Amino acid sequence: GFGHPATVLRLLRAGADTALRSEDGKTALQWAKEKGHAECVEAFKKHVQEVVAGRPTATAAGGEGAGGASSGGASSAGSRVAKTLSPAVAAGRASSGVVAAPDAVVAAAERGEEEAVLAWLEGGGRVDATYERGGVSGLTLLMLAAQEGRERVVELLLQRGADANLQNSIGFTALMFAAGSGHERVVE
């Protein structure tokens, strides 16, 4: 398996939180390493290099600089880990007004049919609508597209404001799905 390195990089660039952990305590990077997805591990390294390379610019432009942003991120990383949703919390959230994604749209995202997903969104569909599969709730179209390596659908959903840091009922994010899935056909 190769994971989806291009999708991993897109999610990281879109602000996916690398500190989030699944129910069993693993981060997306740990999933990639455990599954032997060297290309995804390299995507994480590339992103870190991009962030480090970008820091002097952020300092010059932002006043507070990357030090402020980075220390803020570090201090909240621990609290983010604590925010991993328990299945009970996720189930409560799923039943409390969260919009469900129709089966046809879920199938379209899974197959990479960006036109169908776009039409649904333009017709009023919610970009972070959820669905349930195999006893796991809180799954989003972004998670599914990332798992399947559907880069164009991932890009569309991110452009439309999909939250890359949402977690399903077992704590998985879109980044974890992209880093832990192994479809060779989407490596490029």
Tab-separated table of C-alpha atoms in Angstrom:
chain	number	residue	atom	x	y	z
A	1	GLY	CA	0.000	0.000	0.000
A	2	PHE	CA	1.130	3.524	-0.742
A	3	GLY	CA	-1.442	5.733	0.973
A	4	HIS	CA	-2.352	8.949	-0.768
A	5	PRO	CA	0.646	11.287	-0.462
A	6	ALA	CA	-0.742	14.027	-2.736
A	7	THR	CA	-4.009	14.042	-0.792
A	8	VAL	CA	-2.087	14.062	2.514
A	9	LEU	CA	-0.114	17.108	1.349
A	10	ARG	CA	-3.288	18.934	0.224
A	11	LEU	CA	-4.953	18.307	3.584
A	12	LEU	CA	-1.848	19.465	5.467
A	13	ARG	CA	-1.662	22.631	3.359
A	14	ALA	CA	-5.359	23.220	4.088
A	15	GLY	CA	-4.599	23.235	7.814
A	16	ALA	CA	-5.314	19.653	8.867
A	17	ASP	CA	-4.331	19.245	12.516
A	18	THR	CA	-1.498	16.725	12.794
A	19	ALA	CA	-1.883	16.543	16.591
A	20	LEU	CA	-5.366	15.008	16.461
A	21	ARG	CA	-5.480	11.374	17.521
A	22	SER	CA	-7.827	8.521	16.778
A	23	GLU	CA	-9.614	6.650	19.557
A	24	ASP	CA	-6.573	4.375	19.948
A	25	GLY	CA	-4.258	7.368	20.389
A	26	LYS	CA	-2.564	7.412	16.974
A	27	THR	CA	-1.899	10.457	14.792
A	28	ALA	CA	-2.122	10.452	10.993
A	29	LEU	CA	1.677	10.296	10.779
A	30	GLN	CA	1.730	7.266	13.068
A	31	TRP	CA	-0.901	5.581	10.870
A	32	ALA	CA	1.197	6.235	7.758
A	33	LYS	CA	4.339	4.837	9.415
A	34	GLU	CA	2.513	1.803	10.812
A	35	LYS	CA	0.995	0.972	7.416
A	36	GLY	CA	4.394	1.325	5.738
A	37	HIS	CA	3.297	4.258	3.578
A	38	ALA	CA	6.702	5.851	3.070
A	39	GLU	CA	5.343	8.266	0.439
A	40	CYS	CA	2.859	9.671	2.960
A	41	VAL	CA	5.582	9.994	5.602
A	42	GLU	CA	7.610	11.932	3.003
A	43	ALA	CA	4.569	14.183	2.381
A	44	PHE	CA	4.536	15.040	6.112
A	45	LYS	CA	8.268	15.821	5.961
A	46	LYS	CA	7.781	17.990	2.866
A	47	HIS	CA	5.019	19.916	4.620
A	48	VAL	CA	7.237	20.511	7.674
A	49	GLN	CA	9.989	21.814	5.365
A	50	GLU	CA	7.467	24.151	3.680
A	51	VAL	CA	6.285	25.450	7.053
A	52	VAL	CA	9.840	25.994	8.285
A	53	ALA	CA	10.810	27.694	5.013
A	54	GLY	CA	7.763	29.957	5.307
A	55	ARG	CA	8.422	31.111	8.872
A	56	PRO	CA	10.734	34.077	8.165
A	57	THR	CA	8.128	35.483	5.755
A	58	ALA	CA	5.399	35.054	8.378
A	59	THR	CA	7.540	36.872	10.957
A	60	ALA	CA	8.203	39.792	8.619
A	61	ALA	CA	4.606	40.080	7.473
A	62	GLY	CA	2.663	39.172	10.592
A	63	GLY	CA	4.407	41.065	13.388
A	64	GLU	CA	3.712	38.276	15.881
A	65	GLY	CA	5.479	35.861	13.572
A	66	ALA	CA	5.556	32.138	13.330
A	67	GLY	CA	6.903	31.835	16.871
A	68	GLY	CA	3.629	33.157	18.231
A	69	ALA	CA	1.552	30.988	15.931
A	70	SER	CA	3.663	27.939	16.560
A	71	SER	CA	3.718	28.295	20.332
A	72	GLY	CA	-0.036	28.847	20.270
A	73	GLY	CA	-0.416	25.662	18.274
A	74	ALA	CA	1.840	23.777	20.641
A	75	SER	CA	-0.025	24.897	23.733
A	76	SER	CA	-3.367	23.860	22.271
A	77	ALA	CA	-2.100	20.540	20.893
A	78	GLY	CA	-2.557	18.847	24.241
A	79	SER	CA	-6.093	20.127	24.619
A	80	ARG	CA	-6.844	19.023	21.046
A	81	VAL	CA	-5.829	15.480	21.893
A	82	ALA	CA	-8.269	15.596	24.790
A	83	LYS	CA	-10.986	16.715	22.377
A	84	THR	CA	-10.988	13.402	20.486
A	85	LEU	CA	-14.657	12.537	20.451
A	86	SER	CA	-15.866	9.616	22.474
A	87	PRO	CA	-18.386	7.506	20.550
A	88	ALA	CA	-21.117	8.740	22.919
A	89	VAL	CA	-20.270	12.409	22.266
A	90	ALA	CA	-20.045	11.796	18.519
A	91	ALA	CA	-23.367	9.934	18.521
A	92	GLY	CA	-24.974	12.793	20.455
A	93	ARG	CA	-23.539	15.281	17.994
A	94	ALA	CA	-24.706	13.196	15.022
A	95	SER	CA	-28.284	13.230	16.324
A	96	SER	CA	-28.240	16.915	17.282
A	97	GLY	CA	-29.018	18.715	14.042
A	98	VAL	CA	-26.043	17.581	11.976
A	99	VAL	CA	-27.133	17.243	8.366
A	100	ALA	CA	-26.925	13.758	6.872
A	101	ALA	CA	-25.289	13.220	3.482
A	102	PRO	CA	-27.615	11.403	1.035
A	103	ASP	CA	-26.488	7.934	-0.059
A	104	ALA	CA	-26.236	9.053	-3.697
A	105	VAL	CA	-23.818	11.867	-2.802
A	106	VAL	CA	-21.742	9.538	-0.603
A	107	ALA	CA	-21.511	7.101	-3.538
A	108	ALA	CA	-20.545	9.941	-5.915
A	109	ALA	CA	-17.759	11.127	-3.584
A	110	GLU	CA	-16.519	7.557	-3.219
A	111	ARG	CA	-16.321	7.157	-7.003
A	112	GLY	CA	-14.675	10.559	-7.463
A	113	GLU	CA	-17.609	12.123	-9.332
A	114	GLU	CA	-16.843	15.751	-8.551
A	115	GLU	CA	-19.614	17.090	-10.847
A	116	ALA	CA	-22.284	15.226	-8.848
A	117	VAL	CA	-20.815	16.408	-5.529
A	118	LEU	CA	-20.602	19.984	-6.844
A	119	ALA	CA	-24.214	19.894	-8.067
A	120	TRP	CA	-25.349	18.704	-4.637
A	121	LEU	CA	-23.360	21.446	-2.877
A	122	GLU	CA	-24.666	24.120	-5.246
A	123	GLY	CA	-28.191	22.855	-4.581
A	124	GLY	CA	-27.758	23.597	-0.887
A	125	GLY	CA	-25.946	20.492	0.321
A	126	ARG	CA	-23.780	20.969	3.411
A	127	VAL	CA	-20.044	20.472	2.791
A	128	ASP	CA	-19.585	18.801	6.193
A	129	ALA	CA	-22.709	16.641	6.069
A	130	THR	CA	-22.132	13.261	7.703
A	131	TYR	CA	-23.126	9.659	7.186
A	132	GLU	CA	-22.721	6.367	9.010
A	133	ARG	CA	-21.079	3.189	7.730
A	134	GLY	CA	-20.162	-0.043	9.471
A	135	GLY	CA	-21.236	1.262	12.865
A	136	VAL	CA	-19.033	4.363	12.565
A	137	SER	CA	-20.853	7.701	12.602
A	138	GLY	CA	-19.693	11.213	11.827
A	139	LEU	CA	-18.079	10.252	8.525
A	140	THR	CA	-17.799	13.149	6.055
A	141	LEU	CA	-17.468	13.325	2.280
A	142	LEU	CA	-13.944	14.724	2.796
A	143	MET	CA	-12.957	11.670	4.854
A	144	LEU	CA	-14.319	9.331	2.182
A	145	ALA	CA	-12.701	11.188	-0.723
A	146	ALA	CA	-9.389	11.244	1.175
A	147	GLN	CA	-9.608	7.520	1.934
A	148	GLU	CA	-10.313	6.733	-1.716
A	149	GLY	CA	-7.634	9.128	-2.982
A	150	ARG	CA	-10.144	11.236	-4.922
A	151	GLU	CA	-7.929	14.316	-5.103
A	152	ARG	CA	-10.283	16.447	-7.201
A	153	VAL	CA	-13.189	15.809	-4.842
A	154	VAL	CA	-10.913	16.541	-1.842
A	155	GLU	CA	-9.859	19.819	-3.479
A	156	LEU	CA	-13.481	20.760	-4.267
A	157	LEU	CA	-14.620	20.066	-0.701
A	158	LEU	CA	-11.700	22.012	0.801
A	159	GLN	CA	-12.398	24.973	-1.527
A	160	ARG	CA	-16.027	24.892	-0.381
A	161	GLY	CA	-14.956	25.094	3.281
A	162	ALA	CA	-14.918	21.464	4.423
A	163	ASP	CA	-13.398	21.115	7.896
A	164	ALA	CA	-10.301	18.922	7.573
A	165	ASN	CA	-10.181	18.499	11.355
A	166	LEU	CA	-13.565	16.898	11.942
A	167	GLN	CA	-13.310	13.508	13.610
A	168	ASN	CA	-15.666	10.575	13.183
A	169	SER	CA	-17.013	8.551	16.125
A	170	ILE	CA	-13.704	6.667	16.500
A	171	GLY	CA	-11.575	9.799	16.200
A	172	PHE	CA	-10.392	9.487	12.602
A	173	THR	CA	-9.843	12.590	10.445
A	174	ALA	CA	-9.603	12.946	6.655
A	175	LEU	CA	-5.820	13.173	7.044
A	176	MET	CA	-5.714	9.847	8.900
A	177	PHE	CA	-7.792	8.232	6.156
A	178	ALA	CA	-5.491	9.615	3.437
A	179	ALA	CA	-2.335	8.593	5.298
A	180	GLY	CA	-3.584	5.138	6.240
A	181	SER	CA	-5.284	3.998	3.033
A	182	GLY	CA	-3.393	2.116	0.388
A	183	HIS	CA	-4.531	2.591	-3.186
A	184	GLU	CA	-1.550	2.541	-5.524
A	185	ARG	CA	-3.505	4.073	-8.400
A	186	VAL	CA	-3.585	7.537	-6.814
A	187	VAL	CA	0.071	7.984	-5.873
A	188	GLU	CA	0.647	10.552	-8.600
